[in-house]
Amino acid sequence: STTTGNDNTSNITQTGDGQTADVTQNGDDNTSDVDQSNLDNTATVDQDDLNESTVDQSGDDNIADVNQAGNPSPPENTQNISTISQSGDGNMATVDQDDRNISNVDQSGDGNTANVDQTGFVGFDDNDSDVQQSGNDNTANVAQNGDQNTSLVNQEGDLNTASVDQSGTNNDSVINQFGDSNSADVTQSGTDNVSDVEQDLENTATVDQSGERNNSDVNQTGPSGANGNTAGVTQSGNDNVATVNQDGGVTPNGISIDNMATIDQSGDWNVATVSQDDFNEATVTQTGLGTALDPNTVTVTQYDNDDVATAEQNGGEGNVITIDQDMNCGSGCGTFNNATAIQTGTFNTTTIT
């Protein structure tokens, strides 16, 4: 189906095997609705201007590709909307959007892949991407370039991978992964970025933030504890906050073993917090100036035995390192722990217990 002009509408409904729907709309205010059922369906939608596309597929081996291009001349394209819902095995959804776009991808089944590219070339970008996947071996990749972008990736199942790349200002990324062997990679460049990653067992989280007033929260714990997780947070700029929680919910339940947390902050007036239980390792490095009124701060809490904590602060004055490796042992039961604190500057404080 190919249409050119204003206020166009295309509706395609297919039932059966091996069907293909191709929709091309050139003009303003276009709407395309594709509904497919059963196996081997393919839907491709190309839209220009203020368009809305909805693709619903049920069955195995479905592929939906939506391309929504922004208006290169005034008035600028203000809001494209793409919604893709897939159920079955081996589904793949790819969405390319320009300008103030909204994309929602919902997949259920095994081997699903969702790729969302919201990179603005012309005009103001206010993108929103929501990817939800349930099942095994899912992969979600979201790329956002511009201002005020928001990305939410929610995966439930085994061996899921989520990657979010945001550049600009006021970006917000939330990744929720529940299951085994999940991996989350978040890259944010700009100011006022916020990243929140929640994982359960044997997961890996990598967060890279550049700019000022960045906030990263990595929570790797679940009902059965937090085991074999790795968290790496890198922040460059001023007034950054990084929090890694791998304590396994030791208060009141759960255990946390064989986890590793690494936080590297460059810039001034940063805050790093790590919480762990047994047989864990935490490394925090802060380079940049701190002042007596606004110091760099490192807090490492390790609840029991066989933990390693290393904290290093370089530059400024009034910086604070606090390492507590006996938090859950009021009688001093923490044994075989190792703590190292290195500070350069004046009027710094280190406390190790």
CSV table of C-alpha atoms in Angstrom, one decimal:
chain,number,residue,atom,x,y,z
A,1,SER,CA,0.0,0.0,0.0
A,2,THR,CA,1.4,3.4,-1.1
A,3,THR,CA,-0.2,6.7,-0.4
A,4,THR,CA,0.8,10.3,-1.1
A,5,GLY,CA,-1.0,13.3,0.4
A,6,ASN,CA,-2.6,14.4,3.6
A,7,ASP,CA,-4.8,12.6,6.1
A,8,ASN,CA,-4.2,9.1,4.7
A,9,THR,CA,-5.3,5.9,6.5
A,10,SER,CA,-4.2,2.4,5.7
A,11,ASN,CA,-5.6,-0.7,7.5
A,12,ILE,CA,-4.3,-4.2,6.6
A,13,THR,CA,-5.6,-7.4,8.4
A,14,GLN,CA,-4.1,-10.7,7.4
A,15,THR,CA,-4.8,-14.3,8.7
A,16,GLY,CA,-2.8,-17.2,7.4
A,17,ASP,CA,0.8,-18.3,6.8
A,18,GLY,CA,3.7,-16.5,5.1
A,19,GLN,CA,2.0,-13.1,4.6
A,20,THR,CA,3.8,-9.8,3.9
A,21,ALA,CA,2.4,-6.3,4.3
A,22,ASP,CA,4.3,-3.2,2.9
A,23,VAL,CA,3.0,0.3,3.7
A,24,THR,CA,4.5,3.5,2.4
A,25,GLN,CA,2.9,6.8,3.3
A,26,ASN,CA,4.2,10.2,2.0
A,27,GLY,CA,2.6,13.3,3.4
A,28,ASP,CA,1.0,14.6,6.6
A,29,ASP,CA,-1.1,13.0,9.3
A,30,ASN,CA,-0.9,9.4,8.1
A,31,THR,CA,-2.1,6.4,10.0
A,32,SER,CA,-1.3,2.8,9.4
A,33,ASP,CA,-2.6,-0.3,11.2
A,34,VAL,CA,-1.3,-3.7,10.4
A,35,ASP,CA,-2.7,-6.9,12.1
A,36,GLN,CA,-1.2,-10.3,11.3
A,37,SER,CA,-1.9,-13.7,12.7
A,38,ASN,CA,-0.1,-17.1,12.4
A,39,LEU,CA,3.4,-17.9,11.1
A,40,ASP,CA,6.0,-16.1,9.0
A,41,ASN,CA,4.4,-12.7,8.8
A,42,THR,CA,6.4,-9.6,7.8
A,43,ALA,CA,5.3,-5.9,8.0
A,44,THR,CA,7.2,-2.9,6.8
A,45,VAL,CA,6.0,0.6,7.3
A,46,ASP,CA,7.6,3.8,5.9
A,47,GLN,CA,6.0,7.1,7.0
A,48,ASP,CA,6.8,10.8,6.5
A,49,ASP,CA,5.5,13.7,8.6
A,50,LEU,CA,3.1,13.5,11.6
A,51,ASN,CA,2.4,9.7,11.4
A,52,GLU,CA,1.1,7.0,13.6
A,53,SER,CA,1.8,3.3,13.0
A,54,THR,CA,0.5,0.2,14.9
A,55,VAL,CA,1.7,-3.3,14.1
A,56,ASP,CA,0.2,-6.4,15.9
A,57,GLN,CA,1.6,-9.8,15.0
A,58,SER,CA,0.8,-13.2,16.5
A,59,GLY,CA,2.7,-16.3,15.6
A,60,ASP,CA,6.3,-17.4,15.0
A,61,ASP,CA,9.1,-15.7,13.0
A,62,ASN,CA,7.4,-12.3,12.7
A,63,ILE,CA,9.4,-9.3,11.6
A,64,ALA,CA,8.1,-5.7,11.9
A,65,ASP,CA,10.1,-2.7,10.5
A,66,VAL,CA,8.8,0.8,11.0
A,67,ASN,CA,10.6,3.9,9.6
A,68,GLN,CA,9.2,7.3,10.6
A,69,ALA,CA,11.0,10.3,9.1
A,70,GLY,CA,10.7,13.8,10.5
A,71,ASN,CA,9.8,16.9,8.4
A,72,PRO,CA,13.0,18.6,7.3
A,73,SER,CA,11.3,22.0,6.8
A,74,PRO,CA,9.0,24.1,9.0
A,75,PRO,CA,6.7,23.3,10.6
A,76,GLU,CA,8.8,20.6,12.1
A,77,ASN,CA,7.5,17.1,12.7
A,78,THR,CA,6.3,17.1,16.3
A,79,GLN,CA,5.3,13.6,17.2
A,80,ASN,CA,5.5,10.2,15.4
A,81,ILE,CA,4.0,7.3,17.3
A,82,SER,CA,4.9,3.6,16.6
A,83,THR,CA,3.5,0.7,18.6
A,84,ILE,CA,4.6,-2.9,17.8
A,85,SER,CA,3.2,-5.9,19.7
A,86,GLN,CA,4.6,-9.4,18.9
A,87,SER,CA,3.7,-12.8,20.4
A,88,GLY,CA,5.5,-16.0,19.5
A,89,ASP,CA,9.1,-17.1,18.9
A,90,GLY,CA,11.8,-15.5,16.8
A,91,ASN,CA,10.2,-12.0,16.6
A,92,MET,CA,12.2,-8.9,15.5
A,93,ALA,CA,11.1,-5.3,15.7
A,94,THR,CA,13.1,-2.4,14.3
A,95,VAL,CA,12.0,1.2,14.7
A,96,ASP,CA,13.7,4.3,13.2
A,97,GLN,CA,12.3,7.7,14.3
A,98,ASP,CA,13.2,11.4,13.9
A,99,ASP,CA,12.2,14.3,16.1
A,100,ARG,CA,9.6,14.1,19.0
A,101,ASN,CA,8.8,10.4,18.6
A,102,ILE,CA,7.2,7.8,20.8
A,103,SER,CA,8.0,4.1,20.3
A,104,ASN,CA,6.6,1.2,22.2
A,105,VAL,CA,7.6,-2.4,21.5
A,106,ASP,CA,6.0,-5.3,23.4
A,107,GLN,CA,7.4,-8.8,22.7
A,108,SER,CA,6.5,-12.2,24.3
A,109,GLY,CA,8.3,-15.5,23.4
A,110,ASP,CA,11.8,-16.7,22.8
A,111,GLY,CA,14.5,-15.1,20.7
A,112,ASN,CA,13.0,-11.7,20.4
A,113,THR,CA,15.0,-8.7,19.3
A,114,ALA,CA,13.9,-5.0,19.4
A,115,ASN,CA,16.1,-2.2,18.0
A,116,VAL,CA,14.9,1.4,18.4
A,117,ASP,CA,16.8,4.3,16.9
A,118,GLN,CA,15.6,7.7,17.9
A,119,THR,CA,18.3,10.0,16.4
A,120,GLY,CA,17.2,13.5,15.6
A,121,PHE,CA,18.6,15.1,12.5
A,122,VAL,CA,16.4,18.2,12.2
A,123,GLY,CA,14.4,20.1,14.9
A,124,PHE,CA,13.9,19.6,18.6
A,125,ASP,CA,14.0,16.0,19.9
A,126,ASP,CA,11.7,14.8,22.7
A,127,ASN,CA,11.9,11.0,22.2
A,128,ASP,CA,10.3,8.3,24.4
A,129,SER,CA,11.0,4.6,24.0
A,130,ASP,CA,9.5,1.8,25.9
A,131,VAL,CA,10.6,-1.8,25.2
A,132,GLN,CA,9.1,-4.8,27.2
A,133,GLN,CA,10.2,-8.3,26.5
A,134,SER,CA,9.2,-11.6,28.2
A,135,GLY,CA,10.9,-14.9,27.5
A,136,ASN,CA,14.4,-16.2,26.8
A,137,ASP,CA,17.3,-14.8,24.7
A,138,ASN,CA,15.8,-11.3,24.3
A,139,THR,CA,17.8,-8.3,23.1
A,140,ALA,CA,16.8,-4.7,23.2
A,141,ASN,CA,19.0,-1.9,21.8
A,142,VAL,CA,17.9,1.8,22.2
A,143,ALA,CA,19.8,4.7,20.7
A,144,GLN,CA,18.6,8.3,21.5
A,145,ASN,CA,20.3,11.4,20.3
A,146,GLY,CA,18.9,14.8,21.4
A,147,ASP,CA,17.2,16.5,24.3
A,148,GLN,CA,14.9,15.2,27.0
A,149,ASN,CA,14.9,11.5,26.0
A,150,THR,CA,13.4,8.8,28.1
A,151,SER,CA,14.0,5.1,27.7
A,152,LEU,CA,12.5,2.2,29.7
A,153,VAL,CA,13.6,-1.4,29.0
A,154,ASN,CA,11.9,-4.2,31.0
A,155,GLN,CA,13.0,-7.8,30.4
A,156,GLU,CA,11.9,-10.9,32.3
A,157,GLY,CA,13.5,-14.2,31.5
A,158,ASP,CA,17.0,-15.7,30.9
A,159,LEU,CA,20.0,-14.4,29.0
A,160,ASN,CA,18.5,-11.0,28.2
A,161,THR,CA,20.7,-8.1,27.0
A,162,ALA,CA,19.7,-4.4,27.0
A,163,SER,CA,21.8,-1.6,25.7
A,164,VAL,CA,20.8,2.1,25.9
A,165,ASP,CA,22.8,5.0,24.4
A,166,GLN,CA,21.7,8.5,25.1
A,167,SER,CA,23.4,11.8,24.2
A,168,GLY,CA,22.0,15.2,25.0
A,169,THR,CA,20.5,16.8,28.1
A,170,ASN,CA,17.9,15.6,30.7
A,171,ASN,CA,18.0,12.0,29.6
A,172,ASP,CA,16.5,9.2,31.8
A,173,SER,CA,17.1,5.5,31.3
A,174,VAL,CA,15.5,2.7,33.5
A,175,ILE,CA,16.4,-0.9,32.8
A,176,ASN,CA,14.6,-3.7,34.8
A,177,GLN,CA,15.9,-7.2,34.3
A,178,PHE,CA,14.8,-10.3,36.2
A,179,GLY,CA,16.3,-13.7,35.5
A,180,ASP,CA,19.7,-15.2,35.1
A,181,SER,CA,22.7,-13.9,33.1
A,182,ASN,CA,21.2,-10.6,32.1
A,183,SER,CA,23.4,-7.7,30.9
A,184,ALA,CA,22.7,-4.0,30.9
A,185,ASP,CA,24.8,-1.3,29.3
A,186,VAL,CA,23.9,2.4,29.6
A,187,THR,CA,25.8,5.2,28.1
A,188,GLN,CA,24.8,8.8,28.8
A,189,SER,CA,26.5,12.0,27.7
A,190,GLY,CA,25.2,15.4,28.6
A,191,THR,CA,23.8,17.0,31.8
A,192,ASP,CA,21.2,15.9,34.4
A,193,ASN,CA,21.2,12.3,33.2
A,194,VAL,CA,19.7,9.6,35.4
A,195,SER,CA,20.3,5.8,35.1
A,196,ASP,CA,18.5,3.1,37.1
A,197,VAL,CA,19.4,-0.5,36.7
A,198,GLU,CA,17.7,-3.4,38.6
A,199,GLN,CA,19.0,-6.9,38.3
A,200,ASP,CA,18.8,-10.3,40.2
A,201,LEU,CA,21.4,-13.0,40.0
A,202,GLU,CA,24.6,-13.4,37.9
A,203,ASN,CA,24.1,-10.1,36.0
A,204,THR,CA,26.4,-7.5,34.6
A,205,ALA,CA,25.6,-3.7,34.6
A,206,THR,CA,27.8,-1.1,33.0
A,207,VAL,CA,27.0,2.6,33.3
A,208,ASP,CA,29.0,5.4,31.6
A,209,GLN,CA,27.9,8.9,32.3
A,210,SER,CA,29.6,12.2,31.2
A,211,GLY,CA,28.5,15.6,32.2
A,212,GLU,CA,27.4,17.3,35.4
A,213,ARG,CA,24.9,16.2,38.1
A,214,ASN,CA,24.6,12.6,36.8
A,215,ASN,CA,23.0,10.0,38.9
A,216,SER,CA,23.5,6.2,38.6
A,217,ASP,CA,21.7,3.6,40.7
A,218,VAL,CA,22.5,-0.1,40.2
A,219,ASN,CA,20.5,-2.5,42.3
A,220,GLN,CA,21.6,-6.1,41.9
A,221,THR,CA,19.6,-8.1,44.4
A,222,GLY,CA,16.5,-10.2,44.5
A,223,PRO,CA,14.4,-12.5,46.6
A,224,SER,CA,17.1,-15.2,46.6
A,225,GLY,CA,20.0,-12.8,47.2
A,226,ALA,CA,22.7,-11.3,45.0
A,227,ASN,CA,25.3,-13.7,43.7
A,228,GLY,CA,27.9,-13.4,40.9
A,229,ASN,CA,27.0,-9.9,39.8
A,230,THR,CA,29.3,-7.3,38.3
A,231,ALA,CA,28.6,-3.5,38.4
A,232,GLY,CA,30.8,-0.9,36.7
A,233,VAL,CA,30.0,2.8,36.9
A,234,THR,CA,32.1,5.5,35.2
A,235,GLN,CA,31.2,9.1,35.7
A,236,SER,CA,33.0,12.2,34.5
A,237,GLY,CA,31.9,15.7,35.5
A,238,ASN,CA,30.9,17.4,38.7
A,239,ASP,CA,28.3,16.6,41.4
A,240,ASN,CA,27.8,13.0,40.3
A,241,VAL,CA,26.2,10.3,42.5
A,242,ALA,CA,26.8,6.6,42.1
A,243,THR,CA,25.1,3.9,44.2
A,244,VAL,CA,25.6,0.1,43.8
A,245,ASN,CA,23.6,-2.2,46.0
A,246,GLN,CA,24.7,-5.9,46.1
A,247,ASP,CA,23.8,-6.7,49.7
A,248,GLY,CA,21.3,-9.4,48.8
A,249,GLY,CA,18.7,-7.9,51.1
A,250,VAL,CA,20.6,-9.0,54.2
A,251,THR,CA,18.3,-7.0,56.3
A,252,PRO,CA,16.1,-8.9,56.8
A,253,ASN,CA,16.9,-11.8,54.3
A,254,GLY,CA,19.0,-13.0,51.5
A,255,ILE,CA,22.7,-13.5,50.9
A,256,SER,CA,25.3,-11.8,48.7
A,257,ILE,CA,28.4,-13.5,47.5
A,258,ASP,CA,31.0,-13.2,44.7
A,259,ASN,CA,29.9,-9.8,43.6
A,260,MET,CA,32.1,-7.0,42.2
A,261,ALA,CA,31.5,-3.3,42.2
A,262,THR,CA,33.7,-0.7,40.5
A,263,ILE,CA,33.0,3.0,40.6
A,264,ASP,CA,35.3,5.5,38.8
A,265,GLN,CA,34.4,9.2,39.2
A,266,SER,CA,36.4,12.1,37.8
A,267,GLY,CA,35.4,15.6,38.6
A,268,ASP,CA,34.6,17.6,41.7
A,269,TRP,CA,32.1,16.9,44.6
A,270,ASN,CA,31.1,13.4,43.8
A,271,VAL,CA,29.4,10.8,46.0
A,272,ALA,CA,29.9,7.0,45.8
A,273,THR,CA,28.0,4.3,47.8
A,274,VAL,CA,28.5,0.5,47.7
A,275,SER,CA,26.6,-2.0,49.8
A,276,GLN,CA,27.7,-5.7,49.8
A,277,ASP,CA,27.6,-8.9,52.0
A,278,ASP,CA,30.1,-11.8,51.9
A,279,PHE,CA,33.0,-12.6,49.6
A,280,ASN,CA,32.6,-9.4,47.6
A,281,GLU,CA,34.9,-6.8,46.2
A,282,ALA,CA,34.4,-3.0,46.0
A,283,THR,CA,36.7,-0.5,44.3
A,284,VAL,CA,36.0,3.2,44.2
A,285,THR,CA,38.3,5.8,42.7
A,286,GLN,CA,37.6,9.5,42.8
A,287,THR,CA,39.8,12.1,41.1
A,288,GLY,CA,39.0,15.8,41.4
A,289,LEU,CA,38.7,18.5,44.0
A,290,GLY,CA,36.7,18.4,47.1
A,291,THR,CA,36.2,21.1,49.7
A,292,ALA,CA,35.4,21.1,53.4
A,293,LEU,CA,31.9,22.3,52.6
A,294,ASP,CA,31.4,20.0,49.6
A,295,PRO,CA,33.7,17.0,49.7
A,296,ASN,CA,34.0,13.9,47.7
A,297,THR,CA,32.5,11.0,49.6
A,298,VAL,CA,33.0,7.3,49.5
A,299,THR,CA,30.9,4.9,51.6
A,300,VAL,CA,31.4,1.1,51.4
A,301,THR,CA,29.3,-1.2,53.6
A,302,GLN,CA,30.2,-4.9,53.6
A,303,TYR,CA,28.1,-7.0,56.0
A,304,ASP,CA,30.2,-10.0,57.0
A,305,ASN,CA,33.3,-12.0,56.0
A,306,ASP,CA,36.0,-12.3,53.3
A,307,ASP,CA,35.3,-8.9,51.7
A,308,VAL,CA,37.7,-6.6,49.9
A,309,ALA,CA,37.3,-2.8,49.8
A,310,THR,CA,39.6,-0.3,48.1
A,311,ALA,CA,38.9,3.5,48.0
A,312,GLU,CA,41.1,6.2,46.6
A,313,GLN,CA,40.6,9.9,46.6
A,314,ASN,CA,43.0,12.3,44.8
A,315,GLY,CA,42.8,16.1,45.2
A,316,GLY,CA,41.2,18.7,47.3
A,317,GLU,CA,40.4,18.8,51.0
A,318,GLY,CA,37.8,17.6,53.4
A,319,ASN,CA,37.2,14.4,51.5
A,320,VAL,CA,35.7,11.4,53.4
A,321,ILE,CA,36.1,7.7,53.1
A,322,THR,CA,34.0,5.4,55.3
A,323,ILE,CA,34.5,1.6,55.1
A,324,ASP,CA,32.4,-0.6,57.3
A,325,GLN,CA,33.1,-4.4,57.0
A,326,ASP,CA,31.3,-5.4,60.2
A,327,MET,CA,27.9,-3.8,59.6
A,328,ASN,CA,25.8,-6.9,60.4
A,329,CYS,CA,28.0,-8.3,63.2
A,330,GLY,CA,27.5,-6.3,66.4
A,331,SER,CA,29.9,-8.6,68.3
A,332,GLY,CA,32.7,-8.2,65.7
A,333,CYS,CA,32.1,-11.4,63.7
A,334,GLY,CA,33.5,-10.0,60.4
A,335,THR,CA,36.7,-11.9,59.6
A,336,PHE,CA,39.3,-12.2,56.7
A,337,ASN,CA,38.3,-8.8,55.4
A,338,ASN,CA,40.7,-6.4,53.6
A,339,ALA,CA,40.3,-2.6,53.4
A,340,THR,CA,42.6,0.0,51.7
A,341,ALA,CA,42.1,3.7,51.8
A,342,ILE,CA,44.3,6.2,49.9
A,343,GLN,CA,43.8,10.0,50.1
A,344,THR,CA,45.8,12.9,48.8
A,345,GLY,CA,45.1,16.4,50.0
A,346,THR,CA,44.5,18.1,53.3
A,347,PHE,CA,41.9,17.7,56.0
A,348,ASN,CA,40.7,14.4,54.7
A,349,THR,CA,39.0,11.7,56.9
A,350,THR,CA,39.1,7.9,56.7
A,351,THR,CA,37.1,5.6,58.9
A,352,ILE,CA,37.5,1.8,58.7
A,353,THR,CA,35.6,-0.6,61.0
